[in-house]
PDB file of C-alpha atoms in Angstrom:
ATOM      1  CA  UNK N 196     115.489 103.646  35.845  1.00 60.00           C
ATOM      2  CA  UNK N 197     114.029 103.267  39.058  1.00 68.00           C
ATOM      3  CA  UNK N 198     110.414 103.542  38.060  1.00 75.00           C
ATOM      4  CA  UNK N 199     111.260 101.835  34.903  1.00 80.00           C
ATOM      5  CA  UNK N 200     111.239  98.298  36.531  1.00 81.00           C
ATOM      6  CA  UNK N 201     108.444  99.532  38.760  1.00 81.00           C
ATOM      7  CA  UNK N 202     106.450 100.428  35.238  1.00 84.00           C
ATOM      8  CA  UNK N 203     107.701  97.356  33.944  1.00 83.00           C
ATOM      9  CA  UNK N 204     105.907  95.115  36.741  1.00 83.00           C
ATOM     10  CA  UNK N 205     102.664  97.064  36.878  1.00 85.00           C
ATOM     11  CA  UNK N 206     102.112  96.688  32.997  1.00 86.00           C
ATOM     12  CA  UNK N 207     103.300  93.045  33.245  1.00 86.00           C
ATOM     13  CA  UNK N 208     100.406  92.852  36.216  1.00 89.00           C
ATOM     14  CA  UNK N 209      97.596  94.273  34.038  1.00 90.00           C
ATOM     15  CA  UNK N 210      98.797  92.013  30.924  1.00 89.00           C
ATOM     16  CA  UNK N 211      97.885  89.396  33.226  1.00 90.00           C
ATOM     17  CA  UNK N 212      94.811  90.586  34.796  1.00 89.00           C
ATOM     18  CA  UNK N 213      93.569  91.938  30.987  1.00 88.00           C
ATOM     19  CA  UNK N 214      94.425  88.117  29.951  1.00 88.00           C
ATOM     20  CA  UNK N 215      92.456  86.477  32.890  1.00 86.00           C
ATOM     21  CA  UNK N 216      89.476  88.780  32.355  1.00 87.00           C
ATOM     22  CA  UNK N 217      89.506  88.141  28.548  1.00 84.00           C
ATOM     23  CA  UNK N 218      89.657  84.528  29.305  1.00 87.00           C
ATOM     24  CA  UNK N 219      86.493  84.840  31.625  1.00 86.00           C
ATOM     25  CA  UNK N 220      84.638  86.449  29.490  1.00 86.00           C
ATOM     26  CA  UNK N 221      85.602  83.777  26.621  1.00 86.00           C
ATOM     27  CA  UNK N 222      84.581  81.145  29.067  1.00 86.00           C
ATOM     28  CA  UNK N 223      81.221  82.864  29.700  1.00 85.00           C
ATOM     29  CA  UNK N 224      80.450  83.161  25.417  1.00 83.00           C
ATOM     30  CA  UNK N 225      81.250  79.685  25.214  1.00 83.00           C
ATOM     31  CA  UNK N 226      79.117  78.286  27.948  1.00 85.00           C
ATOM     32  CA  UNK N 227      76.062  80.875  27.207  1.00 84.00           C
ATOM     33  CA  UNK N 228      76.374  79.416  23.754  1.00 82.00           C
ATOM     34  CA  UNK N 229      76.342  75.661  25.142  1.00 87.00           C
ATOM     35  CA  UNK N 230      73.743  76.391  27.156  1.00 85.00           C
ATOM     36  CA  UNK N 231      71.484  78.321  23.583  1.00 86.00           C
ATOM     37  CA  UNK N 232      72.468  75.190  22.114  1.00 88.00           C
ATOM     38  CA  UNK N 233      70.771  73.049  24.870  1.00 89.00           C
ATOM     39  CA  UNK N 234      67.681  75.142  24.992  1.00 88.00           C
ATOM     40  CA  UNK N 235      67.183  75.190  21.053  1.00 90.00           C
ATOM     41  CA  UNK N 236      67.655  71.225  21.021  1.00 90.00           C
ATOM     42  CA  UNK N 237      65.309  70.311  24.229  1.00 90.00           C
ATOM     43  CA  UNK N 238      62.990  73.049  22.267  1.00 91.00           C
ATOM     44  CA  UNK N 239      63.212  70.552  18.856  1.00 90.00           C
ATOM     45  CA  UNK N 240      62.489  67.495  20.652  1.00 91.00           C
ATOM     46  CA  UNK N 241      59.735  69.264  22.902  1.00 89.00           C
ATOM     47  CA  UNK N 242      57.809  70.343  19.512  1.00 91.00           C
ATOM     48  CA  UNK N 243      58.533  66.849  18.308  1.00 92.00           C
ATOM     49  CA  UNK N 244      56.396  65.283  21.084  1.00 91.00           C
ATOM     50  CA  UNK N 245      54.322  67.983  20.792  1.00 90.00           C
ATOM     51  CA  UNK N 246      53.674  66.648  17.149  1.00 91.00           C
ATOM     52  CA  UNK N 247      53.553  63.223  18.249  1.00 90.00           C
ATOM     53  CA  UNK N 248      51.224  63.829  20.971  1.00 89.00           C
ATOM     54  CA  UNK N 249      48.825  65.365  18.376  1.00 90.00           C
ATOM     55  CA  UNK N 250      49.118  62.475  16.125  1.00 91.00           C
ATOM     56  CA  UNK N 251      48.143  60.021  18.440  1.00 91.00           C
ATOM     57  CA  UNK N 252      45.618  62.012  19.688  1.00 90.00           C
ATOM     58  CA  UNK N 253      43.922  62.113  15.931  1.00 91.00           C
ATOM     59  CA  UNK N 254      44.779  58.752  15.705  1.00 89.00           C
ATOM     60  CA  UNK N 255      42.806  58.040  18.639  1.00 90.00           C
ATOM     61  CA  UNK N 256      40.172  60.274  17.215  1.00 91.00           C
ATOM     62  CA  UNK N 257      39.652  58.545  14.030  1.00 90.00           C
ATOM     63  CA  UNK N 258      39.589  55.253  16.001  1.00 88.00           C
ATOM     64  CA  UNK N 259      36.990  56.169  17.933  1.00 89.00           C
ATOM     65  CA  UNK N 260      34.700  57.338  14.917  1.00 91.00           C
ATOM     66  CA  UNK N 261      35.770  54.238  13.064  1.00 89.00           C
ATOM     67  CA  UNK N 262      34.344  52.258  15.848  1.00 90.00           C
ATOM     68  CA  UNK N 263      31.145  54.649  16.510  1.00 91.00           C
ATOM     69  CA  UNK N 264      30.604  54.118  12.589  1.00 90.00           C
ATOM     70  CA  UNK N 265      30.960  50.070  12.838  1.00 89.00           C
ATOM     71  CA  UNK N 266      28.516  49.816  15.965  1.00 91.00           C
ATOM     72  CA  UNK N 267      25.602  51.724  13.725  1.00 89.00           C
ATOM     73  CA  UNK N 268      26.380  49.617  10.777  1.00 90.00           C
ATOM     74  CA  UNK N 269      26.266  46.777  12.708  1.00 88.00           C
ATOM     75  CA  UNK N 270      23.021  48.060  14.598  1.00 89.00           C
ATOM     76  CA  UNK N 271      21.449  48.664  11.525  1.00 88.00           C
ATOM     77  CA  UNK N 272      22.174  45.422   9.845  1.00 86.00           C
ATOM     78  CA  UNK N 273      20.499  43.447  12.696  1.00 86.00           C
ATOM     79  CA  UNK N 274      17.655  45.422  12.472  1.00 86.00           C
ATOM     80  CA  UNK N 275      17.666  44.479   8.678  1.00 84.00           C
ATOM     81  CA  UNK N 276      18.512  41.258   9.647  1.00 84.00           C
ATOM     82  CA  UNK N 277      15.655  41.360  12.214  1.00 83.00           C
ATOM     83  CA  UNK N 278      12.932  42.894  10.106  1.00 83.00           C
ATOM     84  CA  UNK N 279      14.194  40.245   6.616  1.00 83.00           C
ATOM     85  CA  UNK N 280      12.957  37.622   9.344  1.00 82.00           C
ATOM     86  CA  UNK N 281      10.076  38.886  10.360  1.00 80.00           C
ATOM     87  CA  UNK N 282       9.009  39.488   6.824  1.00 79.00           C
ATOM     88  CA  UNK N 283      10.004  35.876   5.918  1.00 76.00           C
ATOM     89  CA  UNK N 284       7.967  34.612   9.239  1.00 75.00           C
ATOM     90  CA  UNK N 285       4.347  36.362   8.226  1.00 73.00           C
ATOM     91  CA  UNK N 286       5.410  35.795   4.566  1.00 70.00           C
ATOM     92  CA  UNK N 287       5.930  31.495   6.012  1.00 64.00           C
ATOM     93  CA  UNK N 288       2.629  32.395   8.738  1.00 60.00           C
ATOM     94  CA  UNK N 289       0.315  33.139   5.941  1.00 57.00           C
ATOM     95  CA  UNK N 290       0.976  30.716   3.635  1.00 53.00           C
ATOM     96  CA  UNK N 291       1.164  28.129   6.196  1.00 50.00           C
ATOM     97  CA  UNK N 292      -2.319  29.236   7.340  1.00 50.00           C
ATOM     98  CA  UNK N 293      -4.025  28.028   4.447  1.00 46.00           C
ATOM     99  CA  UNK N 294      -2.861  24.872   4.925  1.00 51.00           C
ATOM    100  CA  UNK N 295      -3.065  23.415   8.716  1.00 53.00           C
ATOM    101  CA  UNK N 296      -4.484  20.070   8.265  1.00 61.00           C
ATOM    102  CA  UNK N 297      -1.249  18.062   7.802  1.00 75.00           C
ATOM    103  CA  UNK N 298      -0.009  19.300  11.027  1.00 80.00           C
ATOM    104  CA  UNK N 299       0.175  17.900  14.353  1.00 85.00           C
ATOM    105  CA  UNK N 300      -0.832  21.055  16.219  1.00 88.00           C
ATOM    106  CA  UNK N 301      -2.963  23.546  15.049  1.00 89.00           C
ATOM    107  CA  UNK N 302      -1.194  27.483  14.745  1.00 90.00           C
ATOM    108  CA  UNK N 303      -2.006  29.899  17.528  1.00 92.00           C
ATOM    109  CA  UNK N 304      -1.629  30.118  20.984  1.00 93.00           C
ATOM    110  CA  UNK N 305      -3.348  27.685  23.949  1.00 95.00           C
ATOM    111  CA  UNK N 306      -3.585  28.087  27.574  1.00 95.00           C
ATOM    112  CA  UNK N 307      -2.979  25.041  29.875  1.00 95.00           C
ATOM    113  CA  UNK N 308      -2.775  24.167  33.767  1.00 94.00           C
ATOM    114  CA  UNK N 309      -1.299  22.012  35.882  1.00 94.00           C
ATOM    115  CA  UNK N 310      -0.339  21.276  39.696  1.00 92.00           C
ATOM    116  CA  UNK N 311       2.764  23.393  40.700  1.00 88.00           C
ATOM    117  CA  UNK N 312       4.365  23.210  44.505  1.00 85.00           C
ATOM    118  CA  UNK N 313       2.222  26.189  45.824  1.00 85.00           C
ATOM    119  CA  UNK N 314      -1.349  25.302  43.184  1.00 88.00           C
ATOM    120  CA  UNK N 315      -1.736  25.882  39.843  1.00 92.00           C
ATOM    121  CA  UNK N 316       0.420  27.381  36.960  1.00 94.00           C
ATOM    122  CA  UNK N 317      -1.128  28.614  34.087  1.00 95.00           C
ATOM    123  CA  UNK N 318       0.601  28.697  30.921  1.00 94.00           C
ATOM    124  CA  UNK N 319       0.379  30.424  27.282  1.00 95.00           C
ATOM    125  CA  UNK N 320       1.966  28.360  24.030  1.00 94.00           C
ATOM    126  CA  UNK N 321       2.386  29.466  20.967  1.00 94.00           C
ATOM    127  CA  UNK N 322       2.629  27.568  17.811  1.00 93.00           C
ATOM    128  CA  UNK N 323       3.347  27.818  14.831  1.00 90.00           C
ATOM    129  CA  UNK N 324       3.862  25.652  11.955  1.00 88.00           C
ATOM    130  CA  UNK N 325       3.812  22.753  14.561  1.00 87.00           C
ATOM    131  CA  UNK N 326       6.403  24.208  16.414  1.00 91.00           C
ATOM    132  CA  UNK N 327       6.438  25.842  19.970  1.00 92.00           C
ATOM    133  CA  UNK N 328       7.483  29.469  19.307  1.00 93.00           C
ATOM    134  CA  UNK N 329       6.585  31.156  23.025  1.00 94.00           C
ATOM    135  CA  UNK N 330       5.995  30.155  26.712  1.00 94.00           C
ATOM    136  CA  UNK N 331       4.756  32.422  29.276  1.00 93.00           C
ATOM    137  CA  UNK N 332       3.292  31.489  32.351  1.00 93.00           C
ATOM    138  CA  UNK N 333       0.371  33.650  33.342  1.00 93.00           C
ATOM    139  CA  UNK N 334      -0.618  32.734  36.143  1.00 91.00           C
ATOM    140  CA  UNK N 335       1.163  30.950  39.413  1.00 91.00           C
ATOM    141  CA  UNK N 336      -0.477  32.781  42.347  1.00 90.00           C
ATOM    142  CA  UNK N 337       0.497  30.216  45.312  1.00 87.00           C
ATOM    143  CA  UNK N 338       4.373  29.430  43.876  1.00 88.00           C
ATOM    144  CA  UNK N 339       7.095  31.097  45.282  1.00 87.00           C
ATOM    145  CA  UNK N 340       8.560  33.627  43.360  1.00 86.00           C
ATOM    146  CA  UNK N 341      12.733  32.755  43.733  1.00 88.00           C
ATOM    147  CA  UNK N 342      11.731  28.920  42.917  1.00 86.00           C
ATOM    148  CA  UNK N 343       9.567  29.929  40.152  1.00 87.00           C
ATOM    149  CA  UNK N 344      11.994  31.917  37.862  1.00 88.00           C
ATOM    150  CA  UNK N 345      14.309  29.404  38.765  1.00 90.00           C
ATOM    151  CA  UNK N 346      11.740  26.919  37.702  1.00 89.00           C
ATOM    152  CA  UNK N 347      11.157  29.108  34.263  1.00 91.00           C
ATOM    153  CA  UNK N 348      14.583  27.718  32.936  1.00 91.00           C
ATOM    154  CA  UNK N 349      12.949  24.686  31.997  1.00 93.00           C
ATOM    155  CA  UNK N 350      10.889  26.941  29.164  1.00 92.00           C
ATOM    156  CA  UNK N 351      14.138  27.511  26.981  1.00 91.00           C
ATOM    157  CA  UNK N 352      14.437  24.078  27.286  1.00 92.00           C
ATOM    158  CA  UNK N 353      11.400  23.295  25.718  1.00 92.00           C
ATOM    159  CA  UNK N 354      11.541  25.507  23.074  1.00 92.00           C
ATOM    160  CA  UNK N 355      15.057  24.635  22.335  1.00 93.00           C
ATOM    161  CA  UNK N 356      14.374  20.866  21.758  1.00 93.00           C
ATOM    162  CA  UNK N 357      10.397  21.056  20.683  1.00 92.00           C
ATOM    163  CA  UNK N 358       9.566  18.702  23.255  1.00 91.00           C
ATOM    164  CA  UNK N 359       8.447  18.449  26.728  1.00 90.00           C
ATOM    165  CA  UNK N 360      10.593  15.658  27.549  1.00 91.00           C
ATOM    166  CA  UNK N 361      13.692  17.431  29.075  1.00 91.00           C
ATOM    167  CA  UNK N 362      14.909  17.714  32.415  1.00 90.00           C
ATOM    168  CA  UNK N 363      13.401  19.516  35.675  1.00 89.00           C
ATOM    169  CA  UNK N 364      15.517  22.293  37.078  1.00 87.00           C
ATOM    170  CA  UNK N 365      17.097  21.578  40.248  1.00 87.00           C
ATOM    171  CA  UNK N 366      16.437  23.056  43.383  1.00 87.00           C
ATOM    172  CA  UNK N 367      12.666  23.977  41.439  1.00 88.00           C
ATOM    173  CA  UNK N 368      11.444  20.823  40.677  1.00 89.00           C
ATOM    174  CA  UNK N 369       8.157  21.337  41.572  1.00 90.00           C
ATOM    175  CA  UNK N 370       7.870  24.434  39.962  1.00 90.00           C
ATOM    176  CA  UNK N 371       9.825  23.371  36.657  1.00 92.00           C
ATOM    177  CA  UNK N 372       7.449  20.256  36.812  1.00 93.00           C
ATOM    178  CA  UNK N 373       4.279  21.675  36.773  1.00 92.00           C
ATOM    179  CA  UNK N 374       5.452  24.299  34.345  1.00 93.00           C
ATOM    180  CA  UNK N 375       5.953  21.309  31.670  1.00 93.00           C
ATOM    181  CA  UNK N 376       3.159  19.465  32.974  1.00 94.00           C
ATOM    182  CA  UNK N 377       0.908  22.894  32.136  1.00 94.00           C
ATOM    183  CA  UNK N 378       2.857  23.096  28.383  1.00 93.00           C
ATOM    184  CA  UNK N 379       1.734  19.233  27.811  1.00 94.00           C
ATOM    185  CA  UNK N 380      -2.099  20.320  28.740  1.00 94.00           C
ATOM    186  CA  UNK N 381      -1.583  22.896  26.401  1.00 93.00           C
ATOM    187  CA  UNK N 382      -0.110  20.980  23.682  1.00 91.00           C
ATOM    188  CA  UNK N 383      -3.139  18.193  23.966  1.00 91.00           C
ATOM    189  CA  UNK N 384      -5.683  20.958  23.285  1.00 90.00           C
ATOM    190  CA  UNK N 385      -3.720  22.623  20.045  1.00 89.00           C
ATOM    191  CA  UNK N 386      -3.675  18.904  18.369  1.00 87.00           C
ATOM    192  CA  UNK N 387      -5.568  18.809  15.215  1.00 80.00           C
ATOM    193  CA  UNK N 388      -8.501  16.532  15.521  1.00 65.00           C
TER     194      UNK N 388
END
């Protein structure tokens, strides 16, 4: 009887060590399997931006080839565009050729000078149809460079409004004045006698 009790207390002891251990190890299942189910859902939404990711990124793709496509087209119908006018502009040149006597100004292209700030600038019009297609100025040895391109405004001008009435360019007057001064010489040798 005397080791009964004593038997009695140790198995009672390892009941309750055997239920604490079983308990742990419970614990430990059920927080392993937390912890799978964690890794398997931040694993779904991982492949899910992975997905994403490579949908934009095609997206972006076909964008981009979209665009490259609509810049050729684009390129290639201004150079239609370009080369339709150029056709209908020696189509318009030669049959206005044979007929130049009703116009103001004969067609081609006439040189004229006049008195700039620094000497003389030397022009080049064109014409066409009695219109003024081209300026250049070919020669302005003594004008300053800076005021003369500042001066050359005054060309788009012209050509813009077919006539050599328009305003002088400020801070280049001289130049812009003797640069329309030089288009008028020009003009009075292109007029048809």
């Amino acid at each position: 009887m005397k080791y009964q009790n004593f038997i009695m207390r140790i198995l009672c002891l390892l009941l309750i060590l055997a239920a604490a251990v079983g308990y742990n190890s419970m614990q430990k299942k059920d927080t392993q399997a937390q912890e799978s189910q964690e890794i398997t859902a931040l694993t779904k939404r991982v492949e899910k931006l992975e997905e994403q990711n490579t949908e934009i990124l095609s997206a972006l793709e076909e964008a981009a080839k979209n665009q490259e496509a609509a810049i050729a087209q684009a390129q290639r119908d201004a150079k239609d565009k370009d080369d339709a006018a150029k056709e209908d502009a020696e189509e318009a040149d030669t049959e206005e050729e044979s007929d130049d006597s009703e116009n103001v100004y004969k067609d081609g292209t006439y040189t004229g000078s006049a008195q700039g700030f620094g000497g003389a600038i030397t022009v080049q019009v064109t014409l066409a149809n009695d219109e003024i297609t081209d300026i250049q100025v070919t020669s302005a040895p003594g004008e300053d460079s800076a005021y003369l391109s500042q001066g050359e405004g005054v060309i788009s001008s012209i050509i813009s409004t077919q006539s050599t009435d328009v305003d002088t360019v400020s801070g280049a007057t001289f130049s812009s004045t003797g640069i329309i001064n030089a288009v008028v010489d020009a003009l009075g040798k292109a007029e048809n006698g």
